[in-house]
Short mmCIF file of C-alpha atoms in Angstrom, two decimals:
data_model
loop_
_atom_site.label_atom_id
_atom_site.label_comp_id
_atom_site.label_asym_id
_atom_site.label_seq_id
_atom_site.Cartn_x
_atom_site.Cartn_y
_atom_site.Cartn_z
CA UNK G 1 12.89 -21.84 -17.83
CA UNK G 2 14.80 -23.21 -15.13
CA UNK G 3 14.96 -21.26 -11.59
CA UNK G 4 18.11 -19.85 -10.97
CA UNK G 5 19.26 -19.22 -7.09
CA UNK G 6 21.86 -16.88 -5.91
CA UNK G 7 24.29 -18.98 -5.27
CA UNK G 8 24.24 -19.85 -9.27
CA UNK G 9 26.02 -16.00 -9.52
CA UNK G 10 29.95 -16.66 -10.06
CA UNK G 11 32.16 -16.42 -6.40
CA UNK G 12 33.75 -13.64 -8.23
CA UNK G 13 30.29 -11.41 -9.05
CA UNK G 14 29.57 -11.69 -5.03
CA UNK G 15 31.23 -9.34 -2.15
CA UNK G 16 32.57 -11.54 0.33
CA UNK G 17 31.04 -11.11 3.87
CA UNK G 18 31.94 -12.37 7.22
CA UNK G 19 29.82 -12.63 10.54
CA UNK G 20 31.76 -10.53 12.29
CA UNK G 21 30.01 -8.26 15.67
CA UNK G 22 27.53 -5.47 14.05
CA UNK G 23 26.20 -5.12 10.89
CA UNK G 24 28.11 -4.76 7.31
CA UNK G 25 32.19 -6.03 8.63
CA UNK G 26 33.98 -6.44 5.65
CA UNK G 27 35.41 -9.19 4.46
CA UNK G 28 39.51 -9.29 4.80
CA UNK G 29 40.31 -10.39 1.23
CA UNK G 30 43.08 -7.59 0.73
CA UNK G 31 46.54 -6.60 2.23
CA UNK G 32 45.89 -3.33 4.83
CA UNK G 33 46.11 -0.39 2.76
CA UNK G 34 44.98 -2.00 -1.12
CA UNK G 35 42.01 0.09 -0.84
CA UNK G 36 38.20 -1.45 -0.54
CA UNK G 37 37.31 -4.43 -2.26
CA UNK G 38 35.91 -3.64 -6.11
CA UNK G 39 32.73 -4.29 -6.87
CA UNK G 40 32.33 -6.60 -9.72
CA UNK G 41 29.45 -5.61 -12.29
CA UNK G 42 26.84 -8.41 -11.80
CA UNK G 43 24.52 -6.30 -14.91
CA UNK G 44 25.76 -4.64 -17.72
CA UNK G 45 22.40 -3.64 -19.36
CA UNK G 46 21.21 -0.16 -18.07
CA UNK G 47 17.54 -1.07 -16.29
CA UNK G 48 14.69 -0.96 -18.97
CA UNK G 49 12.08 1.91 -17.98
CA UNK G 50 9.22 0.08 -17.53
CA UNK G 51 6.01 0.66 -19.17
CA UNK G 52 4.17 0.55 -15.96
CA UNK G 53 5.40 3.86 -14.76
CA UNK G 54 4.62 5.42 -17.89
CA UNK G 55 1.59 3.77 -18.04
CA UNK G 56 0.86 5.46 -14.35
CA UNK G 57 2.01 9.05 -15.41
CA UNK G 58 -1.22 9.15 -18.11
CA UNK G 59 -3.53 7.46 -15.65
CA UNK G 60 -2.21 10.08 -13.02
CA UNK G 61 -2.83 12.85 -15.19
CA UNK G 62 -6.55 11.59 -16.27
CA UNK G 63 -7.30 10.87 -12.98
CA UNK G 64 -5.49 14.44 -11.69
CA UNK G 65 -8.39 16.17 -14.09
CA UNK G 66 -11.41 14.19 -13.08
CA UNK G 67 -10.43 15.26 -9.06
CA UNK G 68 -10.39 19.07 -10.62
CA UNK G 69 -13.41 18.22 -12.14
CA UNK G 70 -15.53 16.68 -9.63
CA UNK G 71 -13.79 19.50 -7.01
CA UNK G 72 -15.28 22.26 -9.29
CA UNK G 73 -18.52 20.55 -9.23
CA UNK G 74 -18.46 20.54 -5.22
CA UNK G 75 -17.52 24.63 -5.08
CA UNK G 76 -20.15 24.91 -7.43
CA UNK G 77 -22.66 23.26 -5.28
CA UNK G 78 -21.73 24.57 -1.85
CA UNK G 79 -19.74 28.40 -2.20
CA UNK G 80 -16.34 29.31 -2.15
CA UNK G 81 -16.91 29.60 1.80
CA UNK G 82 -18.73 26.42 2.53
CA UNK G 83 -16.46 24.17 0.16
CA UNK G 84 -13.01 25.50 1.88
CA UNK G 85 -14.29 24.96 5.50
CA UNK G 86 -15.80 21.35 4.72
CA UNK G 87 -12.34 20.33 2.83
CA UNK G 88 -10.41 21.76 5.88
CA UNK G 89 -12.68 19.54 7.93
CA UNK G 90 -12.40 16.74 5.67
CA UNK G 91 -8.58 16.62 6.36
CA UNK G 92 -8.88 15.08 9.79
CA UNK G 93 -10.08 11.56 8.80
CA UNK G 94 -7.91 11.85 5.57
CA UNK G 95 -5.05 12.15 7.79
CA UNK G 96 -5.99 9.83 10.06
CA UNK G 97 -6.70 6.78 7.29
CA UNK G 98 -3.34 7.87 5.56
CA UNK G 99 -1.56 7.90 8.95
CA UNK G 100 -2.84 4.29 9.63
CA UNK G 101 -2.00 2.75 6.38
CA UNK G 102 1.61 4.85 6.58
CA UNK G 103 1.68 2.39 9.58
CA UNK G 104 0.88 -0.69 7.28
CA UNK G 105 3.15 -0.04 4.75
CA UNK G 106 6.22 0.13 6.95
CA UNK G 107 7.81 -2.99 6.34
CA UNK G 108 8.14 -2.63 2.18
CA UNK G 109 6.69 1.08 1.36
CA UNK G 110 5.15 1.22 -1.84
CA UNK G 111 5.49 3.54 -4.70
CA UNK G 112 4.86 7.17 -4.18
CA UNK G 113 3.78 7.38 -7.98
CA UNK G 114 1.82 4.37 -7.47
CA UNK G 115 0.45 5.80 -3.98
CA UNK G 116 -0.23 9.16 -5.42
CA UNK G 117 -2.59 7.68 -8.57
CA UNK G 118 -4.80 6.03 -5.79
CA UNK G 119 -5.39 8.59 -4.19
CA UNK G 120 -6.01 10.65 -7.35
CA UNK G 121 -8.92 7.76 -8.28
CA UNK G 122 -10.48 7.28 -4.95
CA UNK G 123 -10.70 11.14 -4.79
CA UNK G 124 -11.80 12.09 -8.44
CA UNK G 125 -12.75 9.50 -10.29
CA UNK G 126 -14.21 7.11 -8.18
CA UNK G 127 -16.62 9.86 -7.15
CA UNK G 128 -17.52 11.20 -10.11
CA UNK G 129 -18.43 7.54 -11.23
CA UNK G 130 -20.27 7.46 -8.46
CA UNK G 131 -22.14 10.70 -9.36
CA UNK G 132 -22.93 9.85 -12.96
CA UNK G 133 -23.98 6.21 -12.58
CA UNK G 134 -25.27 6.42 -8.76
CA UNK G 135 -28.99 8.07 -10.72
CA UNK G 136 -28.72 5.50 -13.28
CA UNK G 137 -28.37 2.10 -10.54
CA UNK G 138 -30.54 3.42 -8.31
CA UNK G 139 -33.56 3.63 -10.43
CA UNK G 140 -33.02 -0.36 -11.85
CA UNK G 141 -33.15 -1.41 -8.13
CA UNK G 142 -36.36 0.90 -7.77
CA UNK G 143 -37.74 -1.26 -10.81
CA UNK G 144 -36.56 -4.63 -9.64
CA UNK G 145 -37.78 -3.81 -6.13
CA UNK G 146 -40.68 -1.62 -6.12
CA UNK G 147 -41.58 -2.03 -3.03
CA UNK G 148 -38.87 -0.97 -0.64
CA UNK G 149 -38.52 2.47 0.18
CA UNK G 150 -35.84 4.92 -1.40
CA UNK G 151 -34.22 5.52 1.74
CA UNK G 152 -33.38 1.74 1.75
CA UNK G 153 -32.51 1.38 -1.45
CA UNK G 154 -29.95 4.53 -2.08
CA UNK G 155 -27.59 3.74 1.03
CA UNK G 156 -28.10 0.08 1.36
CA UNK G 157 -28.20 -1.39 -1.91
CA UNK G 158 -26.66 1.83 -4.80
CA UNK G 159 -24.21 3.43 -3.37
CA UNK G 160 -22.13 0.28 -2.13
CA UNK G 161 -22.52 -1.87 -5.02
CA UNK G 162 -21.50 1.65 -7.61
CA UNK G 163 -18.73 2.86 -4.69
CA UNK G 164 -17.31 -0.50 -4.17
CA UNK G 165 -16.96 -1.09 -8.45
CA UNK G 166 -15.82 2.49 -8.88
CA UNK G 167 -12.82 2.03 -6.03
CA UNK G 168 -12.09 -1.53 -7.49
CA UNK G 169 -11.88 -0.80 -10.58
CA UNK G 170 -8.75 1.85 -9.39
CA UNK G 171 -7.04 -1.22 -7.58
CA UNK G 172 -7.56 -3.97 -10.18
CA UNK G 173 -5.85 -0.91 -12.90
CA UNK G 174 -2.63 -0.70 -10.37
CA UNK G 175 -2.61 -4.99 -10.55
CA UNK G 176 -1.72 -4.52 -14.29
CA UNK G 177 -0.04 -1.41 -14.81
CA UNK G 178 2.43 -1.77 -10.99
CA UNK G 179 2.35 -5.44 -11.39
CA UNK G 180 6.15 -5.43 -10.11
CA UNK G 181 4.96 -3.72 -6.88
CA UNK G 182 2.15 -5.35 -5.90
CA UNK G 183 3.56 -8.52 -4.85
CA UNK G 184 1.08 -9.63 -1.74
CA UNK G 185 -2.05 -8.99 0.52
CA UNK G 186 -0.24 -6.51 2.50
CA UNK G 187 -0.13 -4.61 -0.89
CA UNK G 188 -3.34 -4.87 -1.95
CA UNK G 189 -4.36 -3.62 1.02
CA UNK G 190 -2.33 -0.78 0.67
CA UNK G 191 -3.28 0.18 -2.53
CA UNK G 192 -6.84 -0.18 -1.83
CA UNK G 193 -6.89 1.82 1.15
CA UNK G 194 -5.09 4.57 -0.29
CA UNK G 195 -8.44 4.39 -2.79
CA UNK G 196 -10.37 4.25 -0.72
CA UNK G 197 -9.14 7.07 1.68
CA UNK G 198 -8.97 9.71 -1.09
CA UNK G 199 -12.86 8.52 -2.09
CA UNK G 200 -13.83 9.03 2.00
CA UNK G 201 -12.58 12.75 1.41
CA UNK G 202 -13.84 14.14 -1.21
CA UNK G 203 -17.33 12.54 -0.15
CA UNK G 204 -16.72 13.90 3.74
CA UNK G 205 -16.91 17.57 1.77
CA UNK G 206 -19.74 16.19 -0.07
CA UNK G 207 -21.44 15.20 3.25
CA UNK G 208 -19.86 18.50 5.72
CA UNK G 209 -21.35 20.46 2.91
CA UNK G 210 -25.51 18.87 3.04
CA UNK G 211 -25.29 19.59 6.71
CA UNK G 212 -23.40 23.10 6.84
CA UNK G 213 -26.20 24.08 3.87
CA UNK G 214 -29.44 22.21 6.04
CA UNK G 215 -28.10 23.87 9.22
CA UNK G 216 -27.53 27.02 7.74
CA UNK G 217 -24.63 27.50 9.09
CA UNK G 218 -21.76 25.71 11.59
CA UNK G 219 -23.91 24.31 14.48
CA UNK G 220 -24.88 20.70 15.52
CA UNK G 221 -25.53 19.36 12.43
CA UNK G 222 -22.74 19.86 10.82
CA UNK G 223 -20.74 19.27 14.33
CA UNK G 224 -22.49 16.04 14.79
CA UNK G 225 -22.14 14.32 10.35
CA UNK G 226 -17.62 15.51 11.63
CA UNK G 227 -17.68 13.37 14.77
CA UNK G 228 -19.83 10.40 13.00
CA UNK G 229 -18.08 10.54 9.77
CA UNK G 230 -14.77 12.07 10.66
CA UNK G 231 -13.74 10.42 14.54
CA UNK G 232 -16.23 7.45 14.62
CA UNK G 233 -15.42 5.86 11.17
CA UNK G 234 -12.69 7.36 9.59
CA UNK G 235 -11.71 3.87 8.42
CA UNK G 236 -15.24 2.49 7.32
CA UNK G 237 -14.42 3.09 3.13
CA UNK G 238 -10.88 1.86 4.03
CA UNK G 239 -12.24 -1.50 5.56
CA UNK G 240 -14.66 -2.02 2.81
CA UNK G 241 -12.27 -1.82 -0.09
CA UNK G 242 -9.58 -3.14 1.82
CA UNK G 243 -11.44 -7.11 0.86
CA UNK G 244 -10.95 -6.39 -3.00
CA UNK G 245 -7.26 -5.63 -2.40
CA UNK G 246 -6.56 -8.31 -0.17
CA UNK G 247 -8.23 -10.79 -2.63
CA UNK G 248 -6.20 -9.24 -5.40
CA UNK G 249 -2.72 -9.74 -3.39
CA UNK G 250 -3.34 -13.09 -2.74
CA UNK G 251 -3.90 -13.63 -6.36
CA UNK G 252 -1.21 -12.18 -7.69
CA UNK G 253 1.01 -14.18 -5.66
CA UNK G 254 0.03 -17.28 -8.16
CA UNK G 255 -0.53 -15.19 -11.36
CA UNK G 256 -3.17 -15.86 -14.25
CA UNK G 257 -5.32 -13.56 -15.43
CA UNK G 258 -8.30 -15.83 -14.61
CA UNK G 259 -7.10 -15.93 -10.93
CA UNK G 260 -6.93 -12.03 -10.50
CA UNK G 261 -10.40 -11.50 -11.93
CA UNK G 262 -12.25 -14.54 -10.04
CA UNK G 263 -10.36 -12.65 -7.03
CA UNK G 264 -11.07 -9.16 -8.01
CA UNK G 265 -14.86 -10.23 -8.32
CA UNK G 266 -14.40 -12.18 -4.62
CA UNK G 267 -13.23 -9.21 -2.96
CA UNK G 268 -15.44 -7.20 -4.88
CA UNK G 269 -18.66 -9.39 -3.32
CA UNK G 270 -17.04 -9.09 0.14
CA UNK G 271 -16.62 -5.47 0.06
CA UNK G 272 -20.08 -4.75 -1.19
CA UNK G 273 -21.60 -6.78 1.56
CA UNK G 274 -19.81 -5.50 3.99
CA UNK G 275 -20.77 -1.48 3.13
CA UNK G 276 -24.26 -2.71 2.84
CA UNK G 277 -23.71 -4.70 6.59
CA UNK G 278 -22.16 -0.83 7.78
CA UNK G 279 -24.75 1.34 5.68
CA UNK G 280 -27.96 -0.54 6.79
CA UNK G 281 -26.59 -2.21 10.13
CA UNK G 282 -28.32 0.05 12.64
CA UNK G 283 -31.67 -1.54 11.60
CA UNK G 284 -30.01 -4.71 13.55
CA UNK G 285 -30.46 -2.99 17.21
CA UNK G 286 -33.81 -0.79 16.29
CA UNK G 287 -31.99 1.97 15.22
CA UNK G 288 -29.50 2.65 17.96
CA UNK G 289 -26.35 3.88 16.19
CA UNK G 290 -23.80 3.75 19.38
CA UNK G 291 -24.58 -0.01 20.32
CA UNK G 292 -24.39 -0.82 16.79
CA UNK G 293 -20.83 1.11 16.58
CA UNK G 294 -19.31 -0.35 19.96
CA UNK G 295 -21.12 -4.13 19.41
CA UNK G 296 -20.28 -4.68 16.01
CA UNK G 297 -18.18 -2.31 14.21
CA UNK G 298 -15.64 -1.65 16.71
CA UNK G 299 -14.74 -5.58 17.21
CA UNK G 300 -14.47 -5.90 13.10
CA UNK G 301 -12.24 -3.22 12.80
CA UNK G 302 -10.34 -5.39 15.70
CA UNK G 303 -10.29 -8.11 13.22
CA UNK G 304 -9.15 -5.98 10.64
CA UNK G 305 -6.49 -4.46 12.41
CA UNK G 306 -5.48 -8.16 13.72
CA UNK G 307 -5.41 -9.66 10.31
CA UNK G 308 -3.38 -7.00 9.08
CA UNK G 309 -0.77 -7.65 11.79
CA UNK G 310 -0.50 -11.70 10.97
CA UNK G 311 0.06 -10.69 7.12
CA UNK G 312 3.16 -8.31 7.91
CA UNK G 313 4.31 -10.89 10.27
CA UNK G 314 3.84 -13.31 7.60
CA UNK G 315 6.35 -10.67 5.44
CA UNK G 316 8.51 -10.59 8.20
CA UNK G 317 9.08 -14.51 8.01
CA UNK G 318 9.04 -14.47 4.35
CA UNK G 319 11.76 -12.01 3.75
CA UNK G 320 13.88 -14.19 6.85
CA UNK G 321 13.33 -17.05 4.51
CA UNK G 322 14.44 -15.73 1.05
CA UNK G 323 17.24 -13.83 2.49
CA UNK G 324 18.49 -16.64 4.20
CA UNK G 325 19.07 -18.23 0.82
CA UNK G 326 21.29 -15.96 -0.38
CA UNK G 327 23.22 -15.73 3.18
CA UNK G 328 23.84 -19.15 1.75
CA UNK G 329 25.63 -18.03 -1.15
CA UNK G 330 27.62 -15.64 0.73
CA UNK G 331 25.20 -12.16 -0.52
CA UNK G 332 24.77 -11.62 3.40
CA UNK G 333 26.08 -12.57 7.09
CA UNK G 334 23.58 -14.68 9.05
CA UNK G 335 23.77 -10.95 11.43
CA UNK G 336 22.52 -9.21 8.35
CA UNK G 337 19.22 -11.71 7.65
CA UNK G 338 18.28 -11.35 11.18
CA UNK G 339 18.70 -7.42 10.85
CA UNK G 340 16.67 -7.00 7.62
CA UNK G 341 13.73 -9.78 8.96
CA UNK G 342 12.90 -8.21 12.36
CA UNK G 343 11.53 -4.53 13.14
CA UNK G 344 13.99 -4.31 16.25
CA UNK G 345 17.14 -5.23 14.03
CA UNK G 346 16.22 -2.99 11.58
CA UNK G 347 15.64 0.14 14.23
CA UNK G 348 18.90 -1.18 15.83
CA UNK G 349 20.69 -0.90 12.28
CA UNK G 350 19.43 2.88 11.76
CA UNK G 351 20.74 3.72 15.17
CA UNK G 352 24.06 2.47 14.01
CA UNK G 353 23.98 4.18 10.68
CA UNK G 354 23.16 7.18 12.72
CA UNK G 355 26.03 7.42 14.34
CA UNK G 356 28.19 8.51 11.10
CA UNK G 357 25.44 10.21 9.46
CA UNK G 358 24.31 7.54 7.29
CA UNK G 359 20.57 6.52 7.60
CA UNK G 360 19.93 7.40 4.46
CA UNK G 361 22.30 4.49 3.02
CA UNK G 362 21.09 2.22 5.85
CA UNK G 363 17.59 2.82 4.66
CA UNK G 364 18.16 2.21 1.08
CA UNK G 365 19.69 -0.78 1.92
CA UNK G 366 16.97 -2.52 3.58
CA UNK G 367 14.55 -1.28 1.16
CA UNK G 368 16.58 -2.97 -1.76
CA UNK G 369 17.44 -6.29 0.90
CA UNK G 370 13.34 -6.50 1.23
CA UNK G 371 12.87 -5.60 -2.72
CA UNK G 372 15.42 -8.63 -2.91
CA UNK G 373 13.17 -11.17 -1.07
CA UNK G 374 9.99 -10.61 -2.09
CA UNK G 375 11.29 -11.04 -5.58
CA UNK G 376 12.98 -13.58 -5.22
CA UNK G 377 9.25 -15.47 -3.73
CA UNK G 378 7.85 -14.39 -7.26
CA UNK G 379 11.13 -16.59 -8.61
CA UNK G 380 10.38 -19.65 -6.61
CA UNK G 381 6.35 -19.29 -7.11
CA UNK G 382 7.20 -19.33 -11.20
CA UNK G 383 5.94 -15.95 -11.43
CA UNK G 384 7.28 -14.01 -14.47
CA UNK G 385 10.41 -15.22 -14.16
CA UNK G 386 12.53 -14.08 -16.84
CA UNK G 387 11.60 -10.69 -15.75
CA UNK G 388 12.11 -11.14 -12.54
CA UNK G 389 15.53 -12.67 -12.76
CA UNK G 390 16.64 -9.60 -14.00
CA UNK G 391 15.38 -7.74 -11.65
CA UNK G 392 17.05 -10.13 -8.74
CA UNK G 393 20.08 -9.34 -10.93
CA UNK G 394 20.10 -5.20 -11.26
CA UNK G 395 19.08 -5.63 -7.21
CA UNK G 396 22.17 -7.45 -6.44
CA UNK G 397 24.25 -4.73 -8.16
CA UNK G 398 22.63 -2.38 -5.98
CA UNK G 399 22.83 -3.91 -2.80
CA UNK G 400 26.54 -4.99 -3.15
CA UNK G 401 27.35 -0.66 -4.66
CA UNK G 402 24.99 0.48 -1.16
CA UNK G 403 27.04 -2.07 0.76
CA UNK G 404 30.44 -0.72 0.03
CA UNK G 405 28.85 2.69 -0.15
CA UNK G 406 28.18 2.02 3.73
CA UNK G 407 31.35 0.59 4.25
CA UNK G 408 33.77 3.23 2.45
CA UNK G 409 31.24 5.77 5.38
CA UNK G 410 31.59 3.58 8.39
CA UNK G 411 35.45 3.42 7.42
CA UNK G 412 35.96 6.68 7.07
CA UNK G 413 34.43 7.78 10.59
CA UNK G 414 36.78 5.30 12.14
CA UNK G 415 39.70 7.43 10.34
CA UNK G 416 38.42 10.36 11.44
CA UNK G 417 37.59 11.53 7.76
CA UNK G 418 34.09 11.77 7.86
#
């Protein structure tokens, strides 16, 4: 099927523009006084629920129940007491990792739903496969390598290779069943994180617990597992996982089921090595934890943090390139592209929205403008694009409704009405 591009919509479908000072001028097409311009239907089908969300509800639910589950099994191992302290304290780097990816997802948020079931299996089910199979692994690497000792071969070799398949496993689920919202690296990263940050918590309570239970009670043991776990490497699951959903978005850019798994297996390898690099690292410099942390984990979590920055510039230029197309075809002034592509235009826009109480509208707007571009890059990579015509379709009808929803607001301040 052939490509279509916005400016194959009929003139008559499209709300004329013109690059007029500040954001959203409309058009003159009418005599003063006829009223707004109408907005011409571009879709007359109502929007098709898609399977995915439903398909996310279930997994939700399941995934809801194994968290109650695996929580039960933690109150039942430390005390009503003991398990409420170590969750409280397992809070701070759960607020901190979702704080941080908050900070990633900016620039095209992502799904609450979709957000909400990754959390669900980092937090519940990725632990409790990591508490039923952990036993299981562990003793075929004690046959296959009988002589290194068990305090080797639990952190260094298990638990990252059963962790990192139980956390995947969550991300490569969203791939299929979200497959309209996970449209890059910046995504998958996302995604994974958000896995991986709900795993990091419930295993922080694991962890607060062993040493509030071996200390008897809150002193340095406990004090010191918070500011190693909890301050030092709040981030360390995030960063390991992270590599499966980065391999995944850049996958899913091209499509094929063959691509995602050779990807998902990629990132997969990656993330293993790299949690058996953190787990069994300090052997590097003879045990010394704090040169290990400031010589080699700090400067790859610099990497991380770097690479992460290039890919939502790369989004940035990306949506300045797709919108520009249909600024072509008359969907947007040139004003408008440069408003929606750049953080500052975008802050600049809210400020103006602001000043007739509608941020909100502003908001939605440049949520549906970036929703816009990024589908229309599926469209021009060949990626499901029957599917994902109609979506550019029902999008337009929103933009142009939010448009003149903004307009009929600004208006109406200027009147005095609003």
């Amino acid at each position: 099927m052939t490509s279509r591009g916005p400016e194959d919509f009929p003139a008559r479908d499209r709300v004329p523009v013109t690059p007029q000072a500040g954001f959203l001028q409309p058009a003159k097409v009418k005599p003063p006084g006829a009223g707004p311009v109408p907005v011409q239907p571009l879709w007359s089908a109502p929007p098709k629920t898609g399977k995915g969300t439903a398909v996310t509800v279930l997994l939700t639910v399941g995934a809801s129940v194994a968290l109650l589950a695996v929580a039960w099994f933690l109150w039942w191992q430390l005390g009503t007491a003991a398990f409420a302290l170590c969750g409280i304290l397992a809070l701070v780097p759960l607020g901190i990792c979702l704080l941080g990816l908050r900070w990633v997802d900016r620039w095209e948020p992502e799904p609450r739903s979709a957000l909400l079931f990754a959390f669900l299996w980092g937090a519940g089910v990725s632990v409790g496969i990591a508490l039923l199979a952990g036993p299981y692994v562990a003793r075929l690497f004690y046959a296959l390598l009988p002589g290194f000792a068990p305090e080797f071969i639990g952190p260094v070799l298990e638990a990252p290779v059963v962790e990192e398949i139980a956390k995947g496993l969550g991300v490569l689920i969203l791939v299929f069943v979200r497959r309209s919202h996970f449209d890059g690296p910046v995504d998958g990263v996302v995604y994974a994180g958000t896995v991986a940050a709900g795993f990091a918590f419930t295993e922080n309570i694991l962890y607060f617990g062993s040493a509030l239970i071996t200390s008897g009670g809150f002193g340095a043991q406990l004090g010191f597992v918070f500011v190693l776990r909890g301050l030092f490497s709040p981030f360390a699951h995030v960063l390991f996982t992270s590599a499966i959903g980065l391999a995944l978005g850049f996958a899913v850019r091209r499509g094929g089921t063959a691509r995602i798994a050779g990807a998902f297996f990629l990132g997969l390898l990656a993330a293993i090595v790299g949690h058996m690099f953190w787990n069994g690292g300090t052997a590097l410099v003879s045990g010394d934890f704090f040169a290990f942390y400031f010589l080699l984990q700090v400067p790859l979590f610099g990497l991380a943090v770097t690479g992460v920055l290039l890919l939502r510039r790369a989004e940035q230029r990306l949506t300045r390139q797709r919108l520009g197309e249909y600024a072509a075809a008359g969907w947007f002034t040139p004003q408008e592209v440069l408003m929606l592509s750049t953080r500052a235009g975008r802050h600049q826009a809210m400020a103006w929205a602001g000043r007739f109480g509608a941020r909100r509208i502003m908001k939605t707007f440049i949520a549906e403008a970036t929703r816009l571009a990024l589908t229309r890059q599926q469209i021009a990579a060949g990626r499901d694009v029957a599917a994902n015509q109609a979506t550019e379709r029902t999008l337009l009808q929103d933009i142009t409704r939010t448009r003149s929803m903004m307009l009929a607001r600004s208006a109406g301040t200027a009147r005095g009405l609003v």
